[in-house]
CSV table of C-alpha atoms in Angstrom, one decimal:
chain,number,residue,atom,x,y,z
A,821,MET,CA,170.6,-132.8,-179.4
A,822,HIS,CA,170.1,-132.5,-175.1
A,823,THR,CA,166.9,-130.5,-173.8
A,824,ASP,CA,169.4,-129.2,-170.6
A,825,TRP,CA,171.2,-126.8,-170.6
A,826,ARG,CA,174.7,-127.1,-171.3
A,827,CYS,CA,178.5,-125.9,-171.1
A,828,ASP,CA,180.8,-127.2,-172.5
A,829,ASN,CA,183.9,-127.4,-169.8
A,830,CYS,CA,180.8,-128.2,-167.6
A,831,GLY,CA,178.0,-129.9,-168.8
A,832,GLU,CA,175.1,-129.5,-167.6
A,833,VAL,CA,173.8,-126.9,-165.9
A,834,PRO,CA,171.3,-125.3,-164.7
A,835,PRO,CA,169.4,-121.7,-166.2
A,836,PHE,CA,169.5,-118.5,-164.4
A,837,HIS,CA,166.9,-116.6,-164.3
A,838,VAL,CA,167.7,-112.3,-162.5
A,839,ALA,CA,164.5,-110.4,-161.9
A,840,GLU,CA,164.5,-106.7,-163.8
A,841,HIS,CA,162.9,-105.4,-161.2
A,842,ILE,CA,162.5,-105.4,-157.0
A,843,ASN,CA,160.3,-105.0,-154.8
A,844,ALA,CA,158.0,-106.8,-152.2
A,845,ASP,CA,155.9,-108.8,-155.0
A,846,ILE,CA,159.6,-110.1,-156.8
A,847,VAL,CA,160.3,-111.3,-153.6
A,848,GLU,CA,157.2,-113.1,-153.2
A,849,SER,CA,157.2,-114.7,-156.8
A,850,MET,CA,160.9,-115.7,-156.5
A,851,LEU,CA,159.8,-117.3,-152.8
A,852,LEU,CA,156.7,-118.8,-154.1
A,853,ARG,CA,158.7,-121.2,-156.6
A,854,GLN,CA,159.6,-123.3,-154.1
A,855,ALA,CA,156.2,-123.5,-152.0
A,856,GLY,CA,155.6,-126.9,-151.8
A,857,SER,CA,159.2,-128.4,-151.9
A,858,ALA,CA,160.2,-130.6,-149.3
A,859,GLU,CA,163.8,-129.8,-149.3
A,860,LYS,CA,163.7,-125.2,-150.4
A,861,THR,CA,167.3,-123.2,-150.7
A,862,PRO,CA,166.9,-120.3,-148.2
A,863,PHE,CA,167.3,-116.6,-149.8
A,864,TRP,CA,169.2,-115.2,-148.2
A,865,CYS,CA,169.3,-111.7,-146.3
A,866,PRO,CA,170.7,-109.7,-144.0
A,867,TRP,CA,168.9,-108.4,-141.5
A,868,PRO,CA,168.5,-106.4,-139.2
A,869,LEU,CA,169.9,-104.7,-142.9
A,870,PRO,CA,173.3,-102.2,-142.3
A,871,THR,CA,173.2,-98.5,-141.9
A,872,GLY,CA,172.7,-97.5,-145.1
A,873,TRP,CA,172.3,-100.8,-147.6
A,874,MET,CA,169.3,-101.5,-148.9
A,875,VAL,CA,168.0,-105.2,-151.2
A,876,THR,CA,168.8,-104.8,-155.2
A,877,GLY,CA,168.2,-107.7,-157.0
A,878,VAL,CA,167.4,-110.9,-156.4
A,879,GLY,CA,167.5,-114.2,-158.3
A,880,TRP,CA,167.4,-118.0,-159.1
A,881,ALA,CA,169.0,-120.9,-161.1
A,882,GLY,CA,167.0,-124.1,-162.0
A,883,ASP,CA,163.9,-124.8,-164.0
A,884,ASP,CA,160.3,-126.3,-164.2
A,885,ARG,CA,162.0,-129.8,-163.7
A,886,THR,CA,164.7,-129.5,-161.5
A,887,GLY,CA,163.6,-127.6,-159.4
A,888,VAL,CA,164.9,-124.4,-157.4
A,889,ARG,CA,168.7,-125.4,-156.6
A,890,ALA,CA,170.4,-122.3,-156.0
A,891,THR,CA,169.4,-118.0,-155.3
A,892,ALA,CA,171.0,-115.4,-155.0
A,893,ILE,CA,170.4,-111.7,-153.7
A,894,ALA,CA,171.9,-108.5,-154.4
A,895,CYS,CA,172.6,-105.7,-151.6
A,896,SER,CA,174.0,-102.9,-152.3
A,897,GLY,CA,174.5,-100.0,-149.7
A,898,PRO,CA,178.2,-98.0,-148.8
A,899,ASP,CA,181.2,-99.4,-148.9
A,900,PRO,CA,182.6,-100.0,-145.2
A,901,LEU,CA,186.6,-99.0,-146.1
A,902,GLY,CA,186.2,-96.4,-148.9
A,903,GLY,CA,183.0,-94.7,-148.6
A,904,GLY,CA,182.3,-95.2,-152.0
A,905,PRO,CA,179.8,-97.9,-153.4
A,906,ALA,CA,179.5,-101.3,-152.3
A,907,ASP,CA,177.6,-104.2,-153.8
A,908,VAL,CA,177.1,-108.0,-151.8
A,909,VAL,CA,176.0,-111.2,-153.7
A,910,LEU,CA,174.8,-113.1,-151.4
A,911,ILE,CA,174.6,-116.8,-152.9
A,912,ALA,CA,173.0,-120.3,-151.4
A,913,GLU,CA,173.3,-123.9,-154.1
A,914,GLN,CA,172.7,-127.2,-153.8
A,915,PRO,CA,176.4,-129.3,-155.2
A,916,GLY,CA,177.3,-129.0,-158.9
A,917,VAL,CA,175.6,-125.6,-160.0
A,918,GLY,CA,178.7,-123.7,-159.8
A,919,LEU,CA,176.8,-119.9,-159.4
A,920,GLY,CA,179.1,-119.1,-156.7
A,921,THR,CA,182.4,-120.0,-158.4
A,922,ARG,CA,180.7,-117.5,-161.6
A,923,PHE,CA,180.2,-115.3,-159.7
A,924,GLY,CA,183.5,-115.6,-157.3
A,925,GLY,CA,185.5,-115.6,-160.7
A,926,ILE,CA,187.4,-118.9,-160.0
A,927,PRO,CA,187.5,-122.2,-161.5
A,928,GLY,CA,185.4,-125.5,-160.8
A,929,ILE,CA,181.4,-126.1,-159.9
A,930,ASP,CA,181.9,-127.2,-155.8
A,931,PRO,CA,184.0,-124.5,-153.6
A,932,GLY,CA,185.6,-127.2,-151.4
A,933,HIS,CA,189.0,-127.4,-153.4
A,934,LEU,CA,188.6,-123.3,-153.0
A,935,ILE,CA,188.4,-124.0,-148.7
A,936,ALA,CA,191.3,-125.8,-148.3
A,937,ASP,CA,194.1,-123.7,-150.7
A,938,ALA,CA,192.6,-121.3,-147.7
A,939,LEU,CA,193.4,-123.3,-144.7
A,940,THR,CA,196.7,-124.1,-146.5
A,941,SER,CA,197.3,-120.1,-146.9
A,942,ALA,CA,197.4,-119.9,-144.0
A,943,ASN,CA,200.6,-120.3,-142.8
A,944,GLY,CA,199.5,-122.6,-138.8
A,945,HIS,CA,196.6,-120.0,-138.2
A,946,PRO,CA,193.4,-122.0,-139.3
A,947,GLY,CA,190.7,-119.4,-137.9
A,948,PRO,CA,187.5,-118.2,-140.5
A,949,HIS,CA,188.3,-115.2,-142.1
A,950,ALA,CA,184.9,-113.6,-141.0
A,951,LYS,CA,182.8,-114.5,-139.2
A,952,ILE,CA,178.4,-114.3,-139.2
A,953,ARG,CA,175.2,-115.5,-137.9
A,954,ALA,CA,173.2,-117.7,-140.8
A,955,GLY,CA,169.7,-119.3,-139.9
A,956,GLY,CA,170.3,-118.5,-136.2
A,957,HIS,CA,173.9,-120.3,-136.7
A,958,PRO,CA,177.8,-119.7,-136.1
A,959,THR,CA,178.9,-119.6,-139.4
A,960,PRO,CA,182.5,-119.2,-140.6
A,961,LEU,CA,183.2,-117.2,-143.9
A,962,TRP,CA,186.6,-118.6,-146.0
A,963,CYS,CA,188.3,-116.0,-148.4
A,964,VAL,CA,189.0,-117.4,-151.4
A,965,LYS,CA,191.5,-116.5,-154.3
A,966,SER,CA,189.1,-114.5,-156.2
A,967,PRO,CA,190.0,-111.5,-159.2
A,968,GLU,CA,191.1,-107.9,-158.1
A,969,ASP,CA,187.7,-106.3,-158.8
A,970,ARG,CA,186.4,-108.1,-155.9
A,971,SER,CA,186.5,-110.3,-152.1
A,972,ALA,CA,184.8,-113.6,-152.4
A,973,TYR,CA,183.9,-115.3,-149.1
A,974,VAL,CA,182.6,-119.1,-148.8
A,975,SER,CA,180.7,-121.4,-146.5
A,976,GLU,CA,178.3,-124.3,-145.5
A,977,ALA,CA,174.5,-123.2,-144.3
A,978,LYS,CA,172.1,-125.5,-144.0
A,979,GLY,CA,172.7,-128.0,-145.9
A,980,MET,CA,174.3,-126.1,-148.6
A,981,TRP,CA,176.5,-123.9,-149.6
A,982,LEU,CA,177.1,-120.3,-149.1
A,983,TYR,CA,178.9,-117.5,-150.6
A,984,ALA,CA,179.5,-114.3,-150.0
A,985,VAL,CA,180.7,-111.8,-153.9
A,986,ALA,CA,182.0,-107.9,-152.8
A,987,TRP,CA,182.7,-105.6,-154.4
A,988,PRO,CA,184.5,-104.1,-154.3
A,989,ALA,CA,187.0,-105.7,-152.8
A,990,SER,CA,187.7,-103.9,-149.3
A,991,ALA,CA,184.0,-104.0,-149.5
A,992,GLY,CA,184.2,-107.7,-147.8
A,993,TYR,CA,184.5,-105.8,-144.5
A,994,PHE,CA,180.8,-105.9,-144.7
A,995,LEU,CA,181.1,-108.6,-143.1
A,996,ALA,CA,182.6,-108.3,-140.1
A,997,GLU,CA,180.1,-105.3,-139.3
A,998,HIS,CA,177.7,-108.6,-137.0
A,999,VAL,CA,175.7,-109.9,-140.2
A,1000,VAL,CA,173.0,-111.4,-140.1
A,1001,LEU,CA,171.4,-114.0,-142.6
A,1002,HIS,CA,168.0,-114.3,-142.5
A,1003,ASP,CA,166.3,-117.4,-144.5
A,1004,LEU,CA,163.4,-115.0,-146.8
A,1005,CYS,CA,162.3,-118.3,-147.1
A,1006,GLU,CA,160.9,-118.5,-143.2
A,1007,GLY,CA,159.5,-115.0,-144.2
A,1008,VAL,CA,159.4,-111.9,-145.4
A,1009,PRO,CA,159.8,-108.7,-143.2
A,1010,SER,CA,157.5,-106.4,-144.0
A,1011,GLU,CA,160.4,-103.5,-143.1
A,1012,LEU,CA,162.9,-105.0,-146.1
A,1013,VAL,CA,164.2,-101.7,-147.8
A,1014,TYR,CA,164.4,-101.8,-151.8
A,1015,GLY,CA,166.9,-99.5,-154.6
A,1016,ALA,CA,167.6,-99.5,-158.2
A,1017,PRO,CA,168.9,-102.6,-159.0
A,1018,SER,CA,172.7,-104.1,-158.7
A,1019,PRO,CA,174.4,-103.7,-161.9
A,1020,TYR,CA,176.2,-107.2,-160.6
A,1021,LEU,CA,173.1,-109.0,-161.0
A,1022,GLN,CA,171.2,-108.2,-164.1
A,1023,GLY,CA,167.7,-109.0,-165.2
A,1024,LYS,CA,168.6,-112.0,-168.2
A,1025,THR,CA,168.4,-115.4,-168.0
A,1026,SER,CA,170.8,-117.3,-168.9
A,1027,GLN,CA,173.3,-120.8,-168.2
A,1028,VAL,CA,175.2,-121.3,-164.7
A,1029,GLY,CA,178.7,-122.5,-164.3
A,1030,PRO,CA,182.3,-120.6,-164.3
């Protein structure tokens, strides 16, 4: 018998909670879960939002014992290439959680080996596949192998893993639009725009793990 959430393949994993709706009050309630914590897991959000984009979901992984160990924010808007709808989920997580690999549809818990594979496949051109700013710092992103219906990028910011997973795969070009990520733990812009819940971040509680 265990009091922890467990995965048959990965062992102990934190539960993942997603708000059924999204608005300013829900974002604030999520942030309150980390009030008083010495180390806060960032809630990364593009700010300013690109034209036509909205925040469409928020979630976190952890429990009352471990605290918040990973966060997820969904944004939706026009596909920068195809013109149809696009969704991007931004994830920050402490080592050993596996939330980012779950959304990316990629194996393993931590993405270090994925970045190594991306560097190996660069054929002598090891530059990052995208560059953004996160928390005021230039941040390279590496495109890692994922299912064909999406694109997944990995980096590190504030000492934690940072993932950006986009649907459809072409929506990854969103990251080429001079994206700046703001940590909502440092303040929620009053002008933030909210939209209908993203289909890729639905309201539920489940276990983390690929």
